Amino acid sequence: MKLDEFNTFIQPQRHPKLTDLCTNLTSITQHDVDHAPYYPEAIGAFQKWLGNYDNYLFCSWGEYDKHQFEQDCAFHNVPYPIPAPHLNIKKEFSKIQKVRKRQGMAGALKLAKIPHF
């Protein structure tokens, strides 16, 4: 099994200027996004990268990331870029741990006895 990841910043269109809160929370700077590709170009690069793999699974902690892709694709009028199935790891974690309430990341790490960095 091969693990890999794709990273890129995307130049925001709706709110092009980052707030101090955003920068403090994420460490993403205005320079990072000012020099980043626009969404359609970034999605094209992402799809090209995905083309390197025949068999993969799109995983995220919750449904937010999947929904954000869908929303941004609709806004930018580009097709949804991920043909692979989506796995909600938060849901699976709760099922495996036999907990009724779906855990946030901090709660899940605590439950799994993994230190939070």
XYZ file of N, CA and C in Angstrom:
351
model
N 0.852 -1.185 0.000
C 0.000 0.000 0.000
C 0.891 1.239 0.000
N 0.542 2.197 -0.833
C 1.300 3.430 -0.922
C 0.471 4.575 -0.353
N 1.079 5.359 0.516
C 0.432 6.560 1.030
C 1.019 7.758 0.313
N 0.174 8.693 -0.042
C 0.627 9.869 -0.763
C -0.331 11.002 -0.440
N 0.072 12.199 -0.756
C -0.826 13.329 -0.550
C -0.552 14.414 -1.574
N -1.561 15.219 -1.815
C -1.488 16.350 -2.730
C -1.796 17.602 -1.924
N -0.978 18.623 -2.077
C -1.198 19.887 -1.365
C -1.075 21.055 -2.328
N -1.967 21.987 -2.208
C -1.836 23.258 -2.914
C -2.705 24.285 -2.195
N -2.266 25.513 -2.226
C -3.133 26.602 -1.816
C -3.979 26.963 -3.023
N -5.095 27.616 -2.787
C -5.966 28.080 -3.864
C -6.257 29.552 -3.615
N -6.141 30.343 -4.675
C -6.399 31.767 -4.545
C -7.903 31.989 -4.339
N -8.288 32.536 -3.201
C -9.725 32.705 -2.929
C -10.357 33.769 -3.821
N -11.587 33.488 -4.235
C -12.318 34.407 -5.100
C -13.381 35.190 -4.331
N -14.086 34.526 -3.440
C -15.175 35.194 -2.718
C -14.653 36.150 -1.654
N -13.598 35.748 -0.954
C -12.995 36.566 0.107
C -11.479 36.554 -0.093
N -10.979 37.372 -1.019
C -9.570 37.287 -1.389
C -8.583 37.734 -0.306
N -9.028 38.525 0.649
C -8.128 38.977 1.715
C -8.354 38.141 2.969
N -7.286 37.504 3.436
C -7.386 36.683 4.641
C -7.500 37.565 5.873
N -8.236 37.091 6.841
C -8.334 37.807 8.109
C -7.166 37.375 9.004
N -6.879 38.181 10.000
C -5.842 37.805 10.970
C -6.214 36.505 11.667
N -7.501 36.325 11.950
C -7.966 35.096 12.595
C -7.619 33.880 11.735
N -7.872 33.977 10.451
C -7.577 32.873 9.533
C -6.081 32.568 9.524
N -5.267 33.594 9.398
C -3.818 33.396 9.377
C -3.322 32.814 10.690
N -3.826 33.325 11.817
C -3.400 32.810 13.120
C -3.843 31.366 13.339
N -5.013 31.038 12.854
C -5.563 29.703 13.038
C -4.872 28.672 12.150
N -4.525 29.067 10.913
C -4.027 28.103 9.929
C -2.552 28.273 9.562
N -1.976 29.409 9.854
C -0.623 29.821 9.457
C -0.511 30.064 7.945
N -1.625 30.090 7.239
C -1.634 30.438 5.813
C -1.530 31.958 5.716
N -0.619 32.423 4.874
C -0.414 33.869 4.748
C -1.066 34.411 3.484
N -1.219 35.706 3.449
C -1.769 36.360 2.262
C -0.873 36.096 1.059
N 0.439 36.090 1.267
C 1.390 35.793 0.187
C 1.142 34.399 -0.378
N 0.871 33.422 0.509
C 0.594 32.048 0.063
C -0.562 32.013 -0.934
N -1.652 32.671 -0.604
C -2.827 32.594 -1.471
C -2.749 33.541 -2.663
N -2.051 34.663 -2.515
C -1.909 35.587 -3.641
C -1.115 34.967 -4.785
N -0.259 34.019 -4.474
C 0.590 33.390 -5.487
C 0.133 31.962 -5.805
N -1.051 31.629 -5.388
C -1.599 30.286 -5.610
C -2.431 30.266 -6.888
N -2.648 29.073 -7.444
C -3.517 28.977 -8.630
C -4.981 29.217 -8.247
N -5.788 29.544 -9.246
C -7.224 29.634 -9.041
C -7.797 28.218 -8.963
N -9.020 28.103 -8.475
C -9.631 26.794 -8.224
C -9.612 25.861 -9.439
N -10.061 26.289 -10.613
C -10.062 25.357 -11.751
C -8.668 24.806 -12.084
N -7.656 25.660 -12.015
C -6.285 25.214 -12.294
C -5.806 24.239 -11.209
N -6.098 24.542 -9.958
C -5.694 23.668 -8.857
C -6.382 22.309 -8.955
N -7.671 22.318 -9.314
C -8.411 21.058 -9.452
C -7.859 20.250 -10.627
N -7.456 20.936 -11.698
C -6.822 20.249 -12.823
C -5.533 19.553 -12.407
N -4.719 20.235 -11.604
C -3.472 19.638 -11.102
C -3.785 18.463 -10.174
N -4.826 18.623 -9.363
C -5.246 17.553 -8.454
C -5.689 16.320 -9.241
N -6.490 16.533 -10.286
C -6.959 15.415 -11.107
C -5.795 14.733 -11.829
N -4.839 15.522 -12.274
C -3.658 14.938 -12.916
C -2.912 14.058 -11.915
N -2.752 14.534 -10.701
C -2.096 13.759 -9.646
C -2.888 12.485 -9.349
N -4.216 12.589 -9.249
C -5.050 11.408 -9.007
C -4.894 10.373 -10.116
N -4.615 10.837 -11.331
C -4.445 9.944 -12.463
C -3.280 8.969 -12.308
N -2.406 9.230 -11.336
C -1.286 8.327 -11.064
C -1.729 7.056 -10.347
N -2.975 7.017 -9.914
C -3.441 5.913 -9.076
C -4.689 5.271 -9.666
N -4.674 3.954 -9.711
C -5.812 3.207 -10.246
C -6.863 2.918 -9.182
N -6.418 2.777 -7.965
C -7.303 2.306 -6.902
C -7.021 3.107 -5.637
N -7.966 3.919 -5.237
C -7.778 4.726 -4.036
C -9.130 5.018 -3.402
N -9.069 5.568 -2.211
C -10.260 5.887 -1.440
C -10.107 7.306 -0.923
N -11.130 8.114 -1.048
C -11.128 9.475 -0.519
C -11.632 9.405 0.920
N -10.753 9.715 1.880
C -11.097 9.658 3.298
C -11.024 11.052 3.900
N -11.934 11.332 4.807
C -11.861 12.579 5.569
C -12.557 12.371 6.906
N -12.217 13.243 7.855
C -12.813 13.180 9.181
C -14.132 13.931 9.121
N -15.191 13.216 8.854
C -16.507 13.818 8.684
C -16.822 14.013 7.207
N -17.932 14.684 6.943
C -18.399 14.914 5.572
C -18.013 16.292 5.042
N -17.450 17.139 5.914
C -17.208 18.535 5.543
C -16.363 18.666 4.279
N -15.232 17.949 4.204
C -14.332 18.096 3.057
C -15.011 17.721 1.750
N -15.754 16.624 1.775
C -16.470 16.199 0.566
C -17.488 17.265 0.145
N -18.249 17.754 1.108
C -19.251 18.783 0.795
C -18.591 20.076 0.301
N -17.422 20.409 0.864
C -16.730 21.621 0.430
C -16.278 21.491 -1.022
N -15.756 20.314 -1.387
C -15.405 20.078 -2.790
C -16.636 20.268 -3.683
N -17.751 19.679 -3.297
C -18.975 19.777 -4.108
C -19.418 21.231 -4.255
N -19.396 21.959 -3.160
C -19.819 23.361 -3.173
C -18.876 24.210 -4.037
N -17.568 24.017 -3.872
C -16.612 24.817 -4.645
C -16.652 24.467 -6.133
N -16.838 23.204 -6.436
C -16.960 22.812 -7.850
C -18.184 23.475 -8.478
N -19.286 23.489 -7.764
C -20.494 24.138 -8.279
C -20.257 25.635 -8.476
N -19.629 26.279 -7.502
C -19.366 27.717 -7.586
C -18.488 28.057 -8.792
N -17.470 27.229 -9.039
C -16.515 27.491 -10.118
C -16.896 26.793 -11.426
N -18.037 26.121 -11.410
C -18.558 25.446 -12.595
C -17.556 24.442 -13.187
N -16.996 23.616 -12.294
C -16.109 22.531 -12.724
C -16.660 21.224 -12.152
N -16.432 20.117 -12.839
C -16.950 18.841 -12.335
C -16.263 18.411 -11.044
N -17.005 17.692 -10.224
C -16.451 17.123 -8.993
C -15.266 16.235 -9.373
N -14.082 16.428 -8.755
C -12.861 15.806 -9.264
C -12.524 14.405 -8.754
N -13.302 13.870 -7.841
C -12.887 12.620 -7.196
C -13.880 11.502 -7.516
N -13.517 10.614 -8.444
C -14.421 9.528 -8.788
C -14.443 8.389 -7.768
N -13.497 8.384 -6.847
C -13.408 7.312 -5.847
C -14.500 7.457 -4.797
N -14.835 6.349 -4.130
C -15.777 6.438 -3.015
C -15.196 7.276 -1.873
N -16.079 7.851 -1.064
C -15.668 8.639 0.100
C -15.909 7.828 1.366
N -14.927 7.833 2.260
C -15.059 7.167 3.551
C -15.002 8.218 4.649
N -16.064 8.293 5.426
C -16.140 9.192 6.572
C -15.462 8.478 7.755
N -14.220 8.852 8.037
C -13.456 8.175 9.081
C -14.051 8.437 10.461
N -14.640 9.591 10.667
C -15.267 9.903 11.955
C -16.387 8.898 12.253
N -17.197 8.614 11.254
C -18.302 7.660 11.403
C -17.764 6.250 11.685
N -16.740 5.841 10.919
C -16.162 4.510 11.100
C -15.482 4.377 12.458
N -14.799 5.424 12.892
C -14.141 5.410 14.195
C -15.169 5.196 15.296
N -16.271 5.933 15.233
C -17.321 5.809 16.250
C -17.905 4.406 16.268
N -18.096 3.830 15.080
C -18.639 2.479 14.981
C -17.670 1.456 15.594
N -16.402 1.561 15.247
C -15.400 0.615 15.742
C -15.185 0.766 17.252
N -15.226 2.006 17.735
C -15.028 2.258 19.169
C -16.303 2.013 19.982
N -17.402 1.758 19.271
C -18.697 1.515 19.909
C -19.128 2.680 20.805
N -18.975 3.888 20.235
C -19.453 5.085 20.927
C -20.588 5.674 20.102
N -21.604 6.136 20.787
C -22.774 6.660 20.077
C -22.499 8.032 19.472
N -21.834 8.876 20.255
C -21.570 10.236 19.790
C -20.318 10.238 18.916
N -20.438 10.842 17.749
C -19.272 10.953 16.871
C -18.289 11.943 17.487
N -17.068 11.510 17.581
C -16.031 12.280 18.246
C -15.395 13.301 17.315
N -15.052 14.440 17.884
C -14.183 15.368 17.174
C -12.782 14.782 17.187
N -11.878 15.420 16.483
C -10.520 14.893 16.394
C -9.868 14.792 17.771
N -9.976 15.820 18.597
C -9.348 15.797 19.929
C -9.936 14.676 20.787
N -11.257 14.525 20.759
C -11.905 13.461 21.528
C -11.502 12.079 21.050
N -11.378 11.911 19.746
C -10.979 10.616 19.182
C -9.548 10.273 19.569
N -8.665 11.262 19.504
C -7.272 11.005 19.897
C -7.190 10.624 21.365
N -7.960 11.303 22.196
C -7.971 10.988 23.632
C -8.508 9.560 23.846
N -9.598 9.232 23.186
C -10.190 7.898 23.308
C -9.215 6.809 22.845
N -8.437 7.121 21.804
C -7.467 6.159 21.271
C -6.124 6.222 22.019
N -6.032 7.114 23.000
C -4.810 7.301 23.784
C -3.627 7.700 22.903
N -3.911 8.601 21.977
C -2.884 9.147 21.092
C -2.695 10.623 21.475
N -1.449 11.050 21.735
C -1.225 12.457 22.125
C -1.642 13.420 21.012
N -2.236 14.524 21.426
C -2.644 15.576 20.493
C -1.495 16.573 20.388
N -1.037 16.832 19.169
C 0.117 17.731 18.991
C -0.305 19.148 18.970
